[in-house]
Short mmCIF file of C-alpha atoms and ligand atoms in Angstrom, two decimals:
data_model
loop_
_atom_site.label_atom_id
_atom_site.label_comp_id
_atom_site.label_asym_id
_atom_site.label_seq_id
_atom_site.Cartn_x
_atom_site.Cartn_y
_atom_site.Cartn_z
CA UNK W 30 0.00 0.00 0.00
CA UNK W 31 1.40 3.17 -0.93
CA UNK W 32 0.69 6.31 1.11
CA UNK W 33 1.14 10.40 0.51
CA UNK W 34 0.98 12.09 3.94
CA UNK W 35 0.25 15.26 3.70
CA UNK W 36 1.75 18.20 6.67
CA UNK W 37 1.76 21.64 7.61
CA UNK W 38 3.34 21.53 11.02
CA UNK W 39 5.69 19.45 13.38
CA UNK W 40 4.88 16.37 12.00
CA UNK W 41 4.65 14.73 14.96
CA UNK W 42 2.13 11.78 13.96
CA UNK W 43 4.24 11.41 10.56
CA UNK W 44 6.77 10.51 12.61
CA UNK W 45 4.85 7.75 14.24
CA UNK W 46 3.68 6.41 11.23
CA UNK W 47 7.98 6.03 10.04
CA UNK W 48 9.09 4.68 12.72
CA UNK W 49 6.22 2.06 12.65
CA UNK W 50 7.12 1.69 8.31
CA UNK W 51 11.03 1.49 9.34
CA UNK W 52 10.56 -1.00 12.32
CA UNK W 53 8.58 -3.08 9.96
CA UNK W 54 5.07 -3.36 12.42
CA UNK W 55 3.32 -1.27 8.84
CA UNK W 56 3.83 -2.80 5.86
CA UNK W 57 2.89 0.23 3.93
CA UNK W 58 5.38 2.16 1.68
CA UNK W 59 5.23 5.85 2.00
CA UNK W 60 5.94 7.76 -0.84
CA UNK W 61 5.92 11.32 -0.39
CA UNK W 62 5.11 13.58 1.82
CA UNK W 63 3.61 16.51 1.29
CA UNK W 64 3.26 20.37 2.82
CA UNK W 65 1.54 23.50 2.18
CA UNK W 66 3.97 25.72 3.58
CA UNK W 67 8.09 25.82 3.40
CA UNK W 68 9.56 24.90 6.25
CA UNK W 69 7.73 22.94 7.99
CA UNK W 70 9.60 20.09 10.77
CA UNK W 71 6.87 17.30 9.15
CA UNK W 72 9.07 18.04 5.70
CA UNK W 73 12.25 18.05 7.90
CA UNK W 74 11.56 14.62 9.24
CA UNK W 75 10.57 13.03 6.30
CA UNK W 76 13.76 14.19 4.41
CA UNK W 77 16.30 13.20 7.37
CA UNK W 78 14.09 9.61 6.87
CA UNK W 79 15.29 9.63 3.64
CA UNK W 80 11.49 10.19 1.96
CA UNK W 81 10.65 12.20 -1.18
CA UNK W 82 9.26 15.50 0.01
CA UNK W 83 7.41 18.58 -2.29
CA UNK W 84 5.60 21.80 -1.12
CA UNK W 85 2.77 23.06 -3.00
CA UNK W 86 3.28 26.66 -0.92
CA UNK W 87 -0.58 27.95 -0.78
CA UNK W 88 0.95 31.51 -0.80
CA UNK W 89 2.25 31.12 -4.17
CA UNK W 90 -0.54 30.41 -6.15
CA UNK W 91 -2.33 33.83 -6.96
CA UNK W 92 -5.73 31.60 -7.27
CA UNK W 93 -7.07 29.10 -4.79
CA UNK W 94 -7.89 26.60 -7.88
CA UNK W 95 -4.48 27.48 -8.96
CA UNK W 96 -3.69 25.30 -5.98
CA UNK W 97 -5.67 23.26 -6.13
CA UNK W 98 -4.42 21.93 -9.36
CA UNK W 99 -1.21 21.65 -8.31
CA UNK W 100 -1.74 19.93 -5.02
CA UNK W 101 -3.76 17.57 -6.96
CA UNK W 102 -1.17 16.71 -9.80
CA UNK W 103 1.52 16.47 -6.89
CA UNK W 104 0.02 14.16 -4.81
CA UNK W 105 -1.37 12.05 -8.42
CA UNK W 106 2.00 11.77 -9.68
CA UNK W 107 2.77 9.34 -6.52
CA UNK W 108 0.30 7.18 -7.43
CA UNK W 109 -0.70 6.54 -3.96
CA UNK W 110 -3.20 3.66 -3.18
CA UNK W 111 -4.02 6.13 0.11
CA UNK W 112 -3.81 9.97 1.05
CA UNK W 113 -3.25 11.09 4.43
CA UNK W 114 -3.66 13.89 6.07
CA UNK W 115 -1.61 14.60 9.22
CA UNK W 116 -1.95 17.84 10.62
CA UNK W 117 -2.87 19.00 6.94
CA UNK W 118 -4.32 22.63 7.97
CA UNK W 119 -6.11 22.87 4.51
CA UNK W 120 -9.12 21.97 2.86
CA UNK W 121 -9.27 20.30 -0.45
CA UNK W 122 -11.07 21.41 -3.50
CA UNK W 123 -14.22 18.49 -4.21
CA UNK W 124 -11.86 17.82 -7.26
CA UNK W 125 -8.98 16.30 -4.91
CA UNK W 126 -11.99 14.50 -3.20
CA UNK W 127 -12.98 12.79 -6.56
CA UNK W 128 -9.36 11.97 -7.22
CA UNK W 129 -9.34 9.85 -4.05
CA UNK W 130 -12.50 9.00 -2.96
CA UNK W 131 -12.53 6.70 0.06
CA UNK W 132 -8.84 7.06 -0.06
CA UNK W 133 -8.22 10.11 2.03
CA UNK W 134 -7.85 9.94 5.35
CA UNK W 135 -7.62 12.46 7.76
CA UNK W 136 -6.84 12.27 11.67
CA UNK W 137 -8.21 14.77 14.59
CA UNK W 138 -8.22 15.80 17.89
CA UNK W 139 -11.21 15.45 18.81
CA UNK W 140 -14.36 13.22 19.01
CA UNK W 141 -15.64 14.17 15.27
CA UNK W 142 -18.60 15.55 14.60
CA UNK W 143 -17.60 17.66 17.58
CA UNK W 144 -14.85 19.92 17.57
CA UNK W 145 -13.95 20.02 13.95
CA UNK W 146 -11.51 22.74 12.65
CA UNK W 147 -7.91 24.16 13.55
CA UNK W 148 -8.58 24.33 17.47
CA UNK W 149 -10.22 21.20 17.93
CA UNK W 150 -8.93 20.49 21.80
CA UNK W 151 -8.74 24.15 22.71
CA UNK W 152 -12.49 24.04 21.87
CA UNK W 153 -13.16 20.83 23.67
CA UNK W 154 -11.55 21.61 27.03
CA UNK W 155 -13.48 25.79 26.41
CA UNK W 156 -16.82 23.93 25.96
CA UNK W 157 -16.03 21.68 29.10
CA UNK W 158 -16.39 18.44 28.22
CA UNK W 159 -15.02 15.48 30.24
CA UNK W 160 -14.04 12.98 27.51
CA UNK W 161 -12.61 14.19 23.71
CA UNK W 162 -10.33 11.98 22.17
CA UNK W 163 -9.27 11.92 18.68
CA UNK W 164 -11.03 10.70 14.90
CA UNK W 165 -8.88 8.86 11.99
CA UNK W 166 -12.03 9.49 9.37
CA UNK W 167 -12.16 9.53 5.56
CA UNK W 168 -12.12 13.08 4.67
CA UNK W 169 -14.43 14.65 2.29
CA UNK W 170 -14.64 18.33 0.47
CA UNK W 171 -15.97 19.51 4.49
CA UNK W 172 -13.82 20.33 7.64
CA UNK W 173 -13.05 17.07 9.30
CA UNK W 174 -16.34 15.53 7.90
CA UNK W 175 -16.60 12.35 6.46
CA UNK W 176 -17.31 8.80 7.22
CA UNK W 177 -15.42 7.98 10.82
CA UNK W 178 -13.09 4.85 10.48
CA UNK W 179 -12.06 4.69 14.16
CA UNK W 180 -12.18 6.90 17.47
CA UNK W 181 -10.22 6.59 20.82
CA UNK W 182 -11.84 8.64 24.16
CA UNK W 183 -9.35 10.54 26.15
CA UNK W 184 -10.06 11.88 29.54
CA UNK W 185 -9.91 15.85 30.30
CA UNK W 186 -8.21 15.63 33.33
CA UNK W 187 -7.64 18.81 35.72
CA UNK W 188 -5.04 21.01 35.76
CA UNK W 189 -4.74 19.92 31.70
CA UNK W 190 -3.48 22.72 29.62
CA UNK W 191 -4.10 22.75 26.00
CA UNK W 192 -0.50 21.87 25.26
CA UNK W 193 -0.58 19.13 27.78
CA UNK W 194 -3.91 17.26 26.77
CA UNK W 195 -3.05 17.78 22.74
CA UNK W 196 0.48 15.53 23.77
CA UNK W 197 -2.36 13.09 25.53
CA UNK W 198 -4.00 13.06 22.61
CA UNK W 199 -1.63 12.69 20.54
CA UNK W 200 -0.19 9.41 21.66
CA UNK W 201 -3.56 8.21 21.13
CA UNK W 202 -4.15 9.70 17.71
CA UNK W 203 -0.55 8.45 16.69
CA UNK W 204 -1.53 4.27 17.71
CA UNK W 205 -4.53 5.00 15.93
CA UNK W 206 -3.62 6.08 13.08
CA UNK W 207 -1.66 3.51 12.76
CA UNK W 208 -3.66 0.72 13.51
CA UNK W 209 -6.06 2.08 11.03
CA UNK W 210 -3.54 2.51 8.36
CA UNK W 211 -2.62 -1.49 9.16
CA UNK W 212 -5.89 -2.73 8.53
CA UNK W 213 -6.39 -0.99 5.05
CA UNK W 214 -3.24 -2.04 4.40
CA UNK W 215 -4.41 -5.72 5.18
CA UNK W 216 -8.05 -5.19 3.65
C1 GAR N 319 -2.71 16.51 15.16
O1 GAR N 319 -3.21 16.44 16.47
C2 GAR N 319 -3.85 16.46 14.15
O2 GAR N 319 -4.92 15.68 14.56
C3 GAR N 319 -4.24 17.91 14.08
O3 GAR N 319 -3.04 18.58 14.03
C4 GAR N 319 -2.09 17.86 14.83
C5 GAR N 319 -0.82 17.73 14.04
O4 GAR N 319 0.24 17.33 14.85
N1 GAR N 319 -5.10 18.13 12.96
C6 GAR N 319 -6.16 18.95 12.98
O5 GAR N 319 -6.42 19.66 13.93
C7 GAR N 319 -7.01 18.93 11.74
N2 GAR N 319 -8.21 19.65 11.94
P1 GAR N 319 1.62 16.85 14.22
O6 GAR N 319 1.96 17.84 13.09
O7 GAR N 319 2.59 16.92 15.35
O8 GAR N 319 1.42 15.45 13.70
#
């Protein structure tokens, strides 16, 4: 199975998912990744593994379909049975949704439908909740909507700070994602 994760930030979870491809616990082959932004420590780590890397920079396209377009043909030229999404801070044009339909998956932190968007555990903890968690879902043309594939609950505890439940999270979002990307891999 051949994968394109997409970035725009640390890269944190992309991580996860190449040290679970190098240890051999994933058989799943990643091609490229992917960013939306230069400079970005998701592109870092995926060069220092040795992985093909591009940025489609979303500030250099004058049109947003300009982009579009060229994230698209990016991303096609890999030929990737899957697209993932790993801290992708963008929205894809329905076009890029066609392209991969039922192949893009997207993870979040939080317990989708609630708490879509950028701020999705600074918005859980605001609203109060007791449990989020985080979503590995197949992303359509919405923000984080789209068919959920797995969740995992995660306790707001007290005296949690944003920074300190997102790392909670995170550890869960990481064994999720890739346990999910594992079982498409076997499917
Ligand atoms: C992850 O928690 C991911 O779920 C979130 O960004 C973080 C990226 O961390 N994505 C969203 O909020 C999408 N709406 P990372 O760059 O360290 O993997």
């Amino acid at each position: 199975m051949r994968i394109v994760v997409l970035v725009s930030g640390s890269g944190s979870n992309l991580q996860a998912v190449i040290d679970a491809v190098a240890s051999g616990s994933l058989p799943v082959e990643i091609a490229a990744v992917g960013a939306d932004r230069p400079g970005t420590f998701g592109i870092e780590r995926a060069a220092a593994a040795g992985l093909d890397t591009f940025v489609v920079n979303f500030k250099d396209h004058a049109a947003r379909t300009d982009w579009d377009a060229a994230l698209l043909e990016a991303v096609a030229a890999y030929k990737p049975d899957y697209v993932v999404s790993s801290g992708f801070m963008r929205i894809v044009a329905p076009g890029f949704i066609d392209a991969f339909e039922g192949r893009y998956v997207n993870t979040h932190p939080a317990l989708l439908p609630s708490f879509p968007g950028a701020h999705g555990v600074r918005d859980a903890m605001a609203y109060g909740v007791k449990v989020t968690g985080c979503t590995v879902h197949f992303a359509d043309a919405g923000v984080d909507t789209g068919p959920i594939i797995a969740q995992t609950p995660v306790a707001i505890l007290p005296g949690d700070t944003e920074d300190i439940l997102h790392e909670r999270i995170k550890v869960a979002e990481r064994e999720l994602l890739i346990k999910v990307l594992g079982d498409l891999a076997a499917a």
